[in-house]
Amino acid sequence: MEWFNSHLLTALTFLPLVWALFGTFLPVKAAKHWAFAGSLLVFLVSLKLYFEYDPSGAEFQFIENTEWIPGLGVNYSVGMDGISLWLLLLTTFLSPLVILASYNGVEEREKEFYTLLLALQTGMMGAFVATDVFLFYVFWEAMLIPMYFLIGIWGGKDRVYAAMKFFLFTMVGSLLMLVAIFFLAYQHKLQFGSFSTALLDLYKVKLDGAGYFSTQGILFLAFALAFAIKVPLFPLHTWLPDAHVQAPTAGSVILAGVLLKMGGYGFIRFAFPLFPQAVATYQHAFLILGSIAIVYGAWVAMVQPDMKKLVAYSSVSHMGYVVVGLFSLNAIGATGSIYQMLNHGISTPALFLLVGMLYERRHTKEIKEYGGITKVMPLFAIAFMIATLSSVALPGTNGFVGEFLILLGVWKANPALAVVATTGVVFGAVYMLWMFQRVMFGPITKEENKNLKDLSPREMVVLAPLMIAIVVMGIVPNFFFEKMEKSVAKLLERTAKVEMVAAAGPRKDGK
Amino acid sequence: MLKWIPLLPLIGFVINGFWYALFQSRPGAKKAGATIPGVIATGAIFGSFLISLRVFFYLKGQAEDARIVEETFFSWMKIGEFSLDMAVRIDSLSTLFTLVITGVGTLIHLYSIGYMSHDATPGKFFAYLNLFCFAMLMLVMGSSLPILFLGWEGVGLCSYLLIGYWYEDIDKAAAGKKAFIANRIGDFGFILGMFLIYTHFGTLEFSKITELLGKGEFTALLNPAAVTATCLLLFLGCTGKSAQIPLYVWLPDAMAGPTPVSALIHAATMVTSGIYLLARLNLLFSLSHTAMAVIAVVGAATAFVAATIAIAQNDIKKVLAYSTVSQLGYMFLACGVGAYGAGVFHVITHAFFKALMFLGAGSVIHGMHEEQDIQKMGGLRWKMPVTFVTFLVGWIAICGIPPFSGFFSKDEILWNVFANPHGNKLLWIVGLLTAMMTAFYMTRMFYLTFMGAPRFNEAKLGANGHGDDHGHGHAPKGVHESPALMTIPLVVLAILSIVGGFIGIPHMSWLEHWLSPVIPAHDPTAFTAGNTVEYALMAVSTLAALGAILFALKTYSNLKVAAARKQKHSRLHETLENKWYVDEAYEAAFIQPIYELSVKLWKGFDVGVIDRVVVGFGRVSQWTGQAARTLQTGSIQVYAIVLLFGLVLTLSYLIKGFI
């Protein structure tokens, strides 16, 4: 118990994986219950993090540090600040819901399915707690494998194509990041006499940062490419719609809910403080790409005939907000972005789950196959409406808080682009409400739809926490801001300050 | 205390929401009755009304400059120096709005119990209605722009939900969506306007903004271009919510909603939010003459154009809808010439007589078994006496005949447009012409509905009604007067429509005095004309209205003459009937091009360019095929090989490059 308390993050991170390994000894029938119990346990234990995290400090807490590859200066070191806290909790919160939602949909190779889901959870949590850049990379890559198989084995008709596309895009981006990590470790050796991949050590490395293709600039691009693909940022987004359409519901939920957040998290945790001058150099380029993503994603979402593809493109648009918010480089925009990541991690999973529930009933995701569903599924309609409103950022839902802060932050950084980004408010309403209208309203035109069953109790249990979260996060955002305010401020301060210090010589404050 | 005004309807919403989900949502649930949800909802809003009254009298007891109460729920967002409270506040301006919203709201809730008695899901209806009241109250009570915006978008949501309430009719659902999106276009401006205010004032709270605006040394330093931009952006928000040119097109379609909704949301309360916003920030708007001129011209143009369209509409609710757009234009015209008080005055009287007319129309539609075409009505005065008499009151009031309420507020506006320092004679002429047209089309509607001989076959009525949505299983056959639950609100509103104008009698206006802490009263000496002219103009506008009424009566008392006249101007009539083809123009100019461009971007750019670049690395696609086969065998080696390959590459690069 004492070990557990002093190694809380490690214990939590690996609990799903270990739990899954034990599960392989159980009969197939028990697989889903075992997985659900495990993920629920992880969620409950992770709440401990919320209560024990001290928001008055900005630095990593729950720190653990063990030597791993001494020759390269790689340590197994984990820690958590106010930003990772919420992303971790998002991960542990979504996992049981996803598993419960898969109870009926997954009928083949169940044991493998749930084992992979739990392994994936370990990978995601690890990436959020890693404070060693190489360790982060390992978790980052480790997440790929289970996801690849989830899409490739339990996906739809073109699952292999989609899985490969997902794999290729992500792989290409992350290899360059790996090179950049080694380069950084080497620079540390040149400047301080030893290899190191510890994030806090690398902050101290002095790099030439003048111009687009300075050392900082190139290293930043190597990191940024990996993160931009993951977000995904226009024009690197085309793997996402395919991956979503082919992935099973659980895959889509995890992909949209957590994996995409890795990109945004990577930017603020690694790319920003490591390469502050480059960030300032490329700020407006990313603001432009993000603004394009917002509008482009919304427009293309509007014309999609497939519900999942529509939601996938809506993710491109929503994650565009995250990017512009982060690159506003001020506290309002960055806080809004992190909040928007959490929001998107609630509302988009809700939408994918809802689409999945329709799919389980009718085995199609084509919008034109539906119409008038409200009549036969009124409770489903309520949940769908709430998720839709969150997606269109109606005040009172979580979406508004994020978008409002992001746009205000961008306004301070670049008013012209804020105007472009704000048009997303209009187009976002267009594609969501139009889909809602075509699926839920009007007369029931298809015979098959006349006897669809409304939500089952299990489905209600899956959806209810998300619906509650949508409203709660819209009304009391301060509850979330309180824990992360200091951490965000600290990271931004680093991003801004290192710039000046770097010009004057190596940093002396040691952080 | 204050917080219970919006909270009571919110609680009502929650209760009725669960009521609906538990008892009325199941497909095939028996018609569950409107009584219990209706009583809950009406009770909630009536409670708010009582508290609003108490607050009003409390304010009345205070010294003039101390007439503000504020209450904070909790801190909403706080990031560094940026801090926003979830707080409500009532001052002499918002107390009037809360009284109208909760007062007229209570009457309309009451009426709805009767109107929705045969509906399948009244729990849902009343939940929405209460949610609307909550949002509307937050709108007028919000202590800062974002809280106002919370209500602003909230009422938009409820409007969307209620317009599309009978969602099985796809046209109605589409009308709801159209309303939401038109409003969102306006909100785009609102959001940017908020940001500009935050940039220049450093706060979004009304109390602080007003305080800064009161300081000459602060306003002198403001960038005039930024002020104009702020005002115009906020006004764009108003054109959406309050249905002005260019975004007014949603309001006539919004008539697809149940008629009590049209009365409450699309006549009495929500659509006047724009005027509230202008009045709330009147000190800001008054700083920009350009913005004021734009508002005045847009208001006058909207008033005029909507009135022309109303002349040629045959759906009783459509006539009222265009009339509402037109009257809202009047209110903006008032604000545009700096007469915010007159605008607010017209909001109040309009709320009375337009809600009355909508509810009267609802009563007619109810009694006529869902018939809405005034060409197929006639002679209803004997069949529906209470509706007839109360509607008569509404008609006289909107035509502007003294001493009914509409006369006073309309005249106040026209007088200000004519004579106050920001006024303009040309706009006055437009206003007067609009007043004449209003009298004309209202008389037309009134006459065709209630007077003359019946033009319908009583036995056949209701055969093709919207049976499922609004069945009349228990209703008596034939045309009938509505039940007391519906006629009592009519009577109350009729009385208010008669006496409501007395709060703003020229030269002894209680209203102007009451609003003076928020809206500085005009200096009477600054007016460009004196009392004699004022009384002469009053006579002119009254006579003009009477003339228009007589002309309409003469025209429509002989339908053959009317038809011949229509024939003679068929081209014009057709254009008006088709609303100047504005919807069609928008479709061709914006909606269609964006849609087509989006398809091109998706198929051309996403699939055609990006995917081809990435996947089209020729060999990669081949390799994909092979990997596909290995994947089937569940092999993890592929991944391992790729990773190893990458590592070797990287390490060799590192070693060669740096060591």
GROMACS .gro file of N, CA, C and O in nm, chain A residues 147-232:
model
  344
  147MET      N    1  -0.434   0.056  -3.129
  147MET     CA    2  -0.531   0.128  -3.212
  147MET      C    3  -0.532   0.072  -3.353
  147MET      O    4  -0.638   0.055  -3.414
  148TYR      N    5  -0.413   0.043  -3.400
  148TYR     CA    6  -0.398  -0.013  -3.535
  148TYR      C    7  -0.478  -0.143  -3.546
  148TYR      O    8  -0.552  -0.166  -3.641
  149PHE      N    9  -0.466  -0.226  -3.445
  149PHE     CA   10  -0.538  -0.353  -3.451
  149PHE      C   11  -0.688  -0.335  -3.428
  149PHE      O   12  -0.769  -0.406  -3.487
  150LEU      N   13  -0.723  -0.241  -3.343
  150LEU     CA   14  -0.867  -0.219  -3.319
  150LEU      C   15  -0.936  -0.181  -3.450
  150LEU      O   16  -1.046  -0.227  -3.479
  151ILE      N   17  -0.870  -0.095  -3.527
  151ILE     CA   18  -0.931  -0.056  -3.654
  151ILE      C   19  -0.920  -0.170  -3.754
  151ILE      O   20  -1.016  -0.205  -3.823
  152GLY      N   21  -0.800  -0.232  -3.760
  152GLY     CA   22  -0.773  -0.331  -3.863
  152GLY      C   23  -0.852  -0.460  -3.847
  152GLY      O   24  -0.877  -0.530  -3.945
  153ILE      N   25  -0.888  -0.496  -3.724
  153ILE     CA   26  -0.956  -0.624  -3.704
  153ILE      C   27  -1.107  -0.607  -3.686
  153ILE      O   28  -1.186  -0.679  -3.746
  154TRP      N   29  -1.146  -0.507  -3.604
  154TRP     CA   30  -1.290  -0.494  -3.575
  154TRP      C   31  -1.357  -0.383  -3.657
  154TRP      O   32  -1.469  -0.344  -3.629
  155GLY      N   33  -1.285  -0.333  -3.756
  155GLY     CA   34  -1.339  -0.220  -3.832
  155GLY      C   35  -1.437  -0.261  -3.939
  155GLY      O   36  -1.480  -0.376  -3.948
  156GLY      N   37  -1.470  -0.163  -4.024
  156GLY     CA   38  -1.568  -0.186  -4.130
  156GLY      C   39  -1.506  -0.246  -4.254
  156GLY      O   40  -1.402  -0.311  -4.248
  157LYS      N   41  -1.569  -0.224  -4.367
  157LYS     CA   42  -1.534  -0.290  -4.492
  157LYS      C   43  -1.390  -0.258  -4.536
  157LYS      O   44  -1.316  -0.347  -4.573
  158ASP      N   45  -1.353  -0.130  -4.531
  158ASP     CA   46  -1.220  -0.091  -4.578
  158ASP      C   47  -1.125  -0.072  -4.462
  158ASP      O   48  -1.041   0.018  -4.462
  159ARG      N   49  -1.136  -0.155  -4.360
  159ARG     CA   50  -1.063  -0.134  -4.237
  159ARG      C   51  -0.912  -0.141  -4.258
  159ARG      O   52  -0.836  -0.068  -4.195
  160VAL      N   53  -0.868  -0.227  -4.347
  160VAL     CA   54  -0.724  -0.245  -4.363
  160VAL      C   55  -0.662  -0.119  -4.422
  160VAL      O   56  -0.559  -0.069  -4.374
  161TYR      N   57  -0.728  -0.065  -4.523
  161TYR     CA   58  -0.680   0.060  -4.584
  161TYR      C   59  -0.673   0.170  -4.478
  161TYR      O   60  -0.573   0.240  -4.465
  162ALA      N   61  -0.781   0.181  -4.401
  162ALA     CA   62  -0.788   0.288  -4.301
  162ALA      C   63  -0.681   0.270  -4.194
  162ALA      O   64  -0.616   0.366  -4.152
  163ALA      N   65  -0.662   0.145  -4.151
  163ALA     CA   66  -0.564   0.119  -4.046
  163ALA      C   67  -0.424   0.153  -4.095
  163ALA      O   68  -0.344   0.214  -4.024
  164MET      N   69  -0.395   0.115  -4.218
  164MET     CA   70  -0.262   0.144  -4.272
  164MET      C   71  -0.241   0.294  -4.286
  164MET      O   72  -0.133   0.346  -4.258
  165LYS      N   73  -0.345   0.362  -4.332
  165LYS     CA   74  -0.334   0.505  -4.350
  165LYS      C   75  -0.307   0.573  -4.215
  165LYS      O   76  -0.219   0.658  -4.203
  166PHE      N   77  -0.382   0.531  -4.116
  166PHE     CA   78  -0.364   0.583  -3.981
  166PHE      C   79  -0.220   0.560  -3.936
  166PHE      O   80  -0.151   0.648  -3.887
  167PHE      N   81  -0.175   0.438  -3.958
  167PHE     CA   82  -0.044   0.396  -3.913
  167PHE      C   83   0.066   0.476  -3.984
  167PHE      O   84   0.158   0.528  -3.922
  168LEU      N   85   0.053   0.488  -4.116
  168LEU     CA   86   0.155   0.557  -4.195
  168LEU      C   87   0.168   0.704  -4.156
  168LEU      O   88   0.277   0.754  -4.130
  169PHE      N   89   0.055   0.771  -4.155
  169PHE     CA   90   0.057   0.914  -4.119
  169PHE      C   91   0.128   0.934  -3.986
  169PHE      O   92   0.219   1.015  -3.972
  170THR      N   93   0.084   0.858  -3.886
  170THR     CA   94   0.135   0.881  -3.751
  170THR      C   95   0.282   0.844  -3.740
  170THR      O   96   0.359   0.912  -3.673
  171MET      N   97   0.317   0.735  -3.808
  171MET     CA   98   0.454   0.686  -3.803
  171MET      C   99   0.550   0.789  -3.861
  171MET      O  100   0.653   0.821  -3.801
  172VAL      N  101   0.517   0.839  -3.979
  172VAL     CA  102   0.603   0.935  -4.047
  172VAL      C  103   0.632   1.053  -3.956
  172VAL      O  104   0.747   1.093  -3.936
  173GLY      N  105   0.525   1.105  -3.897
  173GLY     CA  106   0.543   1.221  -3.811
  173GLY      C  107   0.629   1.189  -3.691
  173GLY      O  108   0.722   1.265  -3.657
  174SER      N  109   0.609   1.075  -3.629
  174SER     CA  110   0.676   1.052  -3.501
  174SER      C  111   0.823   1.013  -3.520
  174SER      O  112   0.902   1.035  -3.430
  175LEU      N  113   0.858   0.958  -3.635
  175LEU     CA  114   0.999   0.924  -3.654
  175LEU      C  115   1.086   1.049  -3.653
  175LEU      O  116   1.194   1.051  -3.594
  176LEU      N  117   1.037   1.153  -3.718
  176LEU     CA  118   1.114   1.277  -3.717
  176LEU      C  119   1.127   1.331  -3.574
  176LEU      O  120   1.229   1.388  -3.535
  177MET      N  121   1.020   1.313  -3.497
  177MET     CA  122   1.025   1.358  -3.359
  177MET      C  123   1.133   1.282  -3.283
  177MET      O  124   1.207   1.340  -3.202
  178LEU      N  125   1.145   1.153  -3.312
  178LEU     CA  126   1.245   1.072  -3.243
  178LEU      C  127   1.385   1.126  -3.274
  178LEU      O  128   1.470   1.139  -3.185
  179VAL      N  129   1.407   1.158  -3.400
  179VAL     CA  130   1.536   1.215  -3.437
  179VAL      C  131   1.562   1.343  -3.358
  179VAL      O  132   1.670   1.364  -3.302
  180ALA      N  133   1.463   1.424  -3.353
  180ALA     CA  134   1.477   1.551  -3.281
  180ALA      C  135   1.506   1.527  -3.134
  180ALA      O  136   1.586   1.601  -3.072
  181ILE      N  137   1.445   1.424  -3.075
  181ILE     CA  138   1.469   1.395  -2.934
  181ILE      C  139   1.616   1.359  -2.913
  181ILE      O  140   1.682   1.409  -2.821
  182PHE      N  141   1.667   1.273  -3.002
  182PHE     CA  142   1.807   1.233  -2.987
  182PHE      C  143   1.899   1.353  -3.005
  182PHE      O  144   1.998   1.369  -2.936
  183PHE      N  145   1.861   1.439  -3.099
  183PHE     CA  146   1.944   1.558  -3.121
  183PHE      C  147   1.948   1.645  -2.996
  183PHE      O  148   2.054   1.694  -2.955
  184LEU      N  149   1.833   1.657  -2.933
  184LEU     CA  150   1.827   1.737  -2.810
  184LEU      C  151   1.914   1.675  -2.702
  184LEU      O  152   1.989   1.744  -2.632
  185ALA      N  153   1.905   1.541  -2.687
  185ALA     CA  154   1.983   1.472  -2.585
  185ALA      C  155   2.132   1.495  -2.611
  185ALA      O  156   2.211   1.515  -2.518
  186TYR      N  157   2.166   1.493  -2.736
  186TYR     CA  158   2.306   1.513  -2.774
  186TYR      C  159   2.351   1.656  -2.744
  186TYR      O  160   2.460   1.679  -2.693
  187GLN      N  161   2.264   1.750  -2.772
  187GLN     CA  162   2.296   1.889  -2.741
  187GLN      C  163   2.318   1.907  -2.591
  187GLN      O  164   2.404   1.983  -2.548
  188HIS      N  165   2.238   1.835  -2.513
  188HIS     CA  166   2.254   1.842  -2.368
  188HIS      C  167   2.393   1.793  -2.329
  188HIS      O  168   2.458   1.850  -2.241
  189LYS      N  169   2.434   1.688  -2.397
  189LYS     CA  170   2.568   1.636  -2.370
  189LYS      C  171   2.673   1.740  -2.405
  189LYS      O  172   2.767   1.765  -2.328
  190LEU      N  173   2.660   1.804  -2.518
  190LEU     CA  174   2.757   1.906  -2.558
  190LEU      C  175   2.763   2.021  -2.460
  190LEU      O  176   2.869   2.071  -2.425
  191GLN      N  177   2.646   2.062  -2.412
  191GLN     CA  178   2.642   2.181  -2.327
  191GLN      C  179   2.663   2.151  -2.180
  191GLN      O  180   2.712   2.234  -2.105
  192PHE      N  181   2.619   2.031  -2.135
  192PHE     CA  182   2.625   2.002  -1.992
  192PHE      C  183   2.703   1.876  -1.960
  192PHE      O  184   2.708   1.834  -1.846
  193GLY      N  185   2.758   1.809  -2.060
  193GLY     CA  186   2.848   1.699  -2.035
  193GLY      C  187   2.785   1.561  -2.028
  193GLY      O  188   2.857   1.462  -2.014
  194SER      N  189   2.653   1.550  -2.032
  194SER     CA  190   2.594   1.416  -2.028
  194SER      C  191   2.467   1.414  -2.110
  194SER      O  192   2.400   1.515  -2.127
  195PHE      N  193   2.436   1.293  -2.163
  195PHE     CA  194   2.308   1.278  -2.232
  195PHE      C  195   2.194   1.296  -2.134
  195PHE      O  196   2.205   1.254  -2.018
  196SER      N  197   2.085   1.355  -2.181
  196SER     CA  198   1.965   1.354  -2.097
  196SER      C  199   1.843   1.372  -2.185
  196SER      O  200   1.846   1.446  -2.284
  197THR      N  201   1.737   1.303  -2.150
  197THR     CA  202   1.611   1.324  -2.220
  197THR      C  203   1.503   1.372  -2.123
  197THR      O  204   1.386   1.371  -2.154
  198ALA      N  205   1.546   1.409  -2.002
  198ALA     CA  206   1.449   1.459  -1.904
  198ALA      C  207   1.400   1.598  -1.949
  198ALA      O  208   1.481   1.683  -1.984
  199LEU      N  209   1.271   1.615  -1.948
  199LEU     CA  210   1.213   1.739  -1.998
  199LEU      C  211   1.273   1.862  -1.929
  199LEU      O  212   1.312   1.958  -1.994
  200LEU      N  213   1.283   1.852  -1.796
  200LEU     CA  214   1.331   1.969  -1.723
  200LEU      C  215   1.477   1.999  -1.755
  200LEU      O  216   1.519   2.114  -1.751
  201ASP      N  217   1.553   1.895  -1.788
  201ASP     CA  218   1.693   1.918  -1.830
  201ASP      C  219   1.696   1.986  -1.966
  201ASP      O  220   1.777   2.076  -1.990
  202LEU      N  221   1.612   1.939  -2.052
  202LEU     CA  222   1.616   1.988  -2.190
  202LEU      C  223   1.573   2.134  -2.200
  202LEU      O  224   1.610   2.203  -2.294
  203TYR      N  225   1.494   2.178  -2.103
  203TYR     CA  226   1.457   2.319  -2.101
  203TYR      C  227   1.582   2.407  -2.100
  203TYR      O  228   1.582   2.519  -2.148
  204LYS      N  229   1.688   2.353  -2.039
  204LYS     CA  230   1.807   2.434  -2.018
  204LYS      C  231   1.896   2.442  -2.142
  204LYS      O  232   1.984   2.525  -2.151
  205VAL      N  233   1.871   2.350  -2.236
  205VAL     CA  234   1.956   2.347  -2.355
  205VAL      C  235   1.937   2.474  -2.436
  205VAL      O  236   1.825   2.517  -2.462
  206LYS      N  237   2.050   2.533  -2.473
  206LYS     CA  238   2.043   2.659  -2.548
  206LYS      C  239   2.054   2.627  -2.696
  206LYS      O  240   2.145   2.557  -2.739
  207LEU      N  241   1.959   2.678  -2.772
  207LEU     CA  242   1.957   2.649  -2.916
  207LEU      C  243   1.942   2.778  -2.994
  207LEU      O  244   1.871   2.868  -2.951
  208ASP      N  245   2.004   2.781  -3.108
  208ASP     CA  246   1.988   2.897  -3.194
  208ASP      C  247   1.843   2.906  -3.242
  208ASP      O  248   1.788   2.809  -3.294
  209GLY      N  249   1.782   3.019  -3.222
  209GLY     CA  250   1.639   3.028  -3.253
  209GLY      C  251   1.602   3.137  -3.350
  209GLY      O  252   1.484   3.168  -3.365
  210ALA      N  253   1.699   3.195  -3.418
  210ALA     CA  254   1.663   3.305  -3.505
  210ALA      C  255   1.626   3.254  -3.644
  210ALA      O  256   1.702   3.181  -3.707
  211GLY      N  257   1.509   3.288  -3.689
  211GLY     CA  258   1.469   3.253  -3.826
  211GLY      C  259   1.390   3.123  -3.835
  211GLY      O  260   1.385   3.045  -3.741
  212TYR      N  261   1.331   3.103  -3.951
  212TYR     CA  262   1.243   2.988  -3.971
  212TYR      C  263   1.320   2.856  -3.966
  212TYR      O  264   1.271   2.757  -3.918
  213PHE      N  265   1.443   2.855  -4.021
  213PHE     CA  266   1.513   2.728  -4.030
  213PHE      C  267   1.638   2.725  -3.944
  213PHE      O  268   1.738   2.664  -3.976
  214SER      N  269   1.629   2.792  -3.830
  214SER     CA  270   1.733   2.779  -3.729
  214SER      C  271   1.721   2.641  -3.666
  214SER      O  272   1.628   2.567  -3.694
  215THR      N  273   1.814   2.609  -3.578
  215THR     CA  274   1.807   2.479  -3.510
  215THR      C  275   1.672   2.462  -3.442
  215THR      O  276   1.605   2.360  -3.455
  216GLN      N  277   1.635   2.565  -3.366
  216GLN     CA  278   1.504   2.558  -3.298
  216GLN      C  279   1.392   2.537  -3.397
  216GLN      O  280   1.302   2.456  -3.376
  217GLY      N  281   1.399   2.614  -3.505
  217GLY     CA  282   1.292   2.608  -3.604
  217GLY      C  283   1.276   2.468  -3.659
  217GLY      O  284   1.164   2.415  -3.666
  218ILE      N  285   1.386   2.405  -3.692
  218ILE     CA  286   1.378   2.271  -3.752
  218ILE      C  287   1.331   2.168  -3.650
  218ILE      O  288   1.245   2.085  -3.678
  219LEU      N  289   1.387   2.178  -3.528
  219LEU     CA  290   1.344   2.083  -3.425
  219LEU      C  291   1.195   2.102  -3.393
  219LEU      O  292   1.121   2.005  -3.375
  220PHE      N  293   1.156   2.228  -3.388
  220PHE     CA  294   1.014   2.255  -3.362
  220PHE      C  295   0.928   2.192  -3.470
  220PHE      O  296   0.827   2.127  -3.442
  221LEU      N  297   0.970   2.207  -3.593
  221LEU     CA  298   0.890   2.149  -3.703
  221LEU      C  299   0.883   1.998  -3.691
  221LEU      O  300   0.779   1.937  -3.719
  222ALA      N  301   0.994   1.936  -3.648
  222ALA     CA  302   0.993   1.790  -3.634
  222ALA      C  303   0.891   1.748  -3.528
  222ALA      O  304   0.812   1.655  -3.549
  223PHE      N  305   0.889   1.818  -3.415
  223PHE     CA  306   0.790   1.789  -3.312
  223PHE      C  307   0.650   1.824  -3.363
  223PHE      O  308   0.555   1.747  -3.349
  224ALA      N  309   0.642   1.944  -3.424
  224ALA     CA  310   0.510   1.993  -3.464
  224ALA      C  311   0.446   1.903  -3.568
  224ALA      O  312   0.324   1.886  -3.569
  225LEU      N  313   0.526   1.845  -3.654
  225LEU     CA  314   0.468   1.758  -3.756
  225LEU      C  315   0.398   1.639  -3.689
  225LEU      O  316   0.284   1.605  -3.722
  226ALA      N  317   0.467   1.580  -3.592
  226ALA     CA  318   0.407   1.467  -3.521
  226ALA      C  319   0.276   1.509  -3.454
  226ALA      O  320   0.174   1.441  -3.465
  227PHE      N  321   0.281   1.624  -3.388
  227PHE     CA  322   0.162   1.667  -3.313
  227PHE      C  323   0.051   1.712  -3.407
  227PHE      O  324  -0.067   1.687  -3.383
  228ALA      N  325   0.090   1.781  -3.515
  228ALA     CA  326  -0.012   1.832  -3.608
  228ALA      C  327  -0.085   1.717  -3.677
  228ALA      O  328  -0.205   1.726  -3.702
  229ILE      N  329  -0.013   1.611  -3.706
  229ILE     CA  330  -0.080   1.495  -3.767
  229ILE      C  331  -0.178   1.436  -3.668
  229ILE      O  332  -0.289   1.400  -3.703
  230LYS      N  333  -0.137   1.432  -3.544
  230LYS     CA  334  -0.223   1.369  -3.443
  230LYS      C  335  -0.347   1.453  -3.416
  230LYS      O  336  -0.453   1.398  -3.384
  231VAL      N  337  -0.336   1.586  -3.425
  231VAL     CA  338  -0.447   1.673  -3.382
  231VAL      C  339  -0.580   1.644  -3.453
  231VAL      O  340  -0.682   1.638  -3.384
  232PRO      N  341  -0.597   1.624  -3.579
  232PRO     CA  342  -0.507   1.648  -3.690
  232PRO      C  343  -0.532   1.787  -3.745
  232PRO      O  344  -0.644   1.831  -3.752
   0.00000   0.00000   0.00000
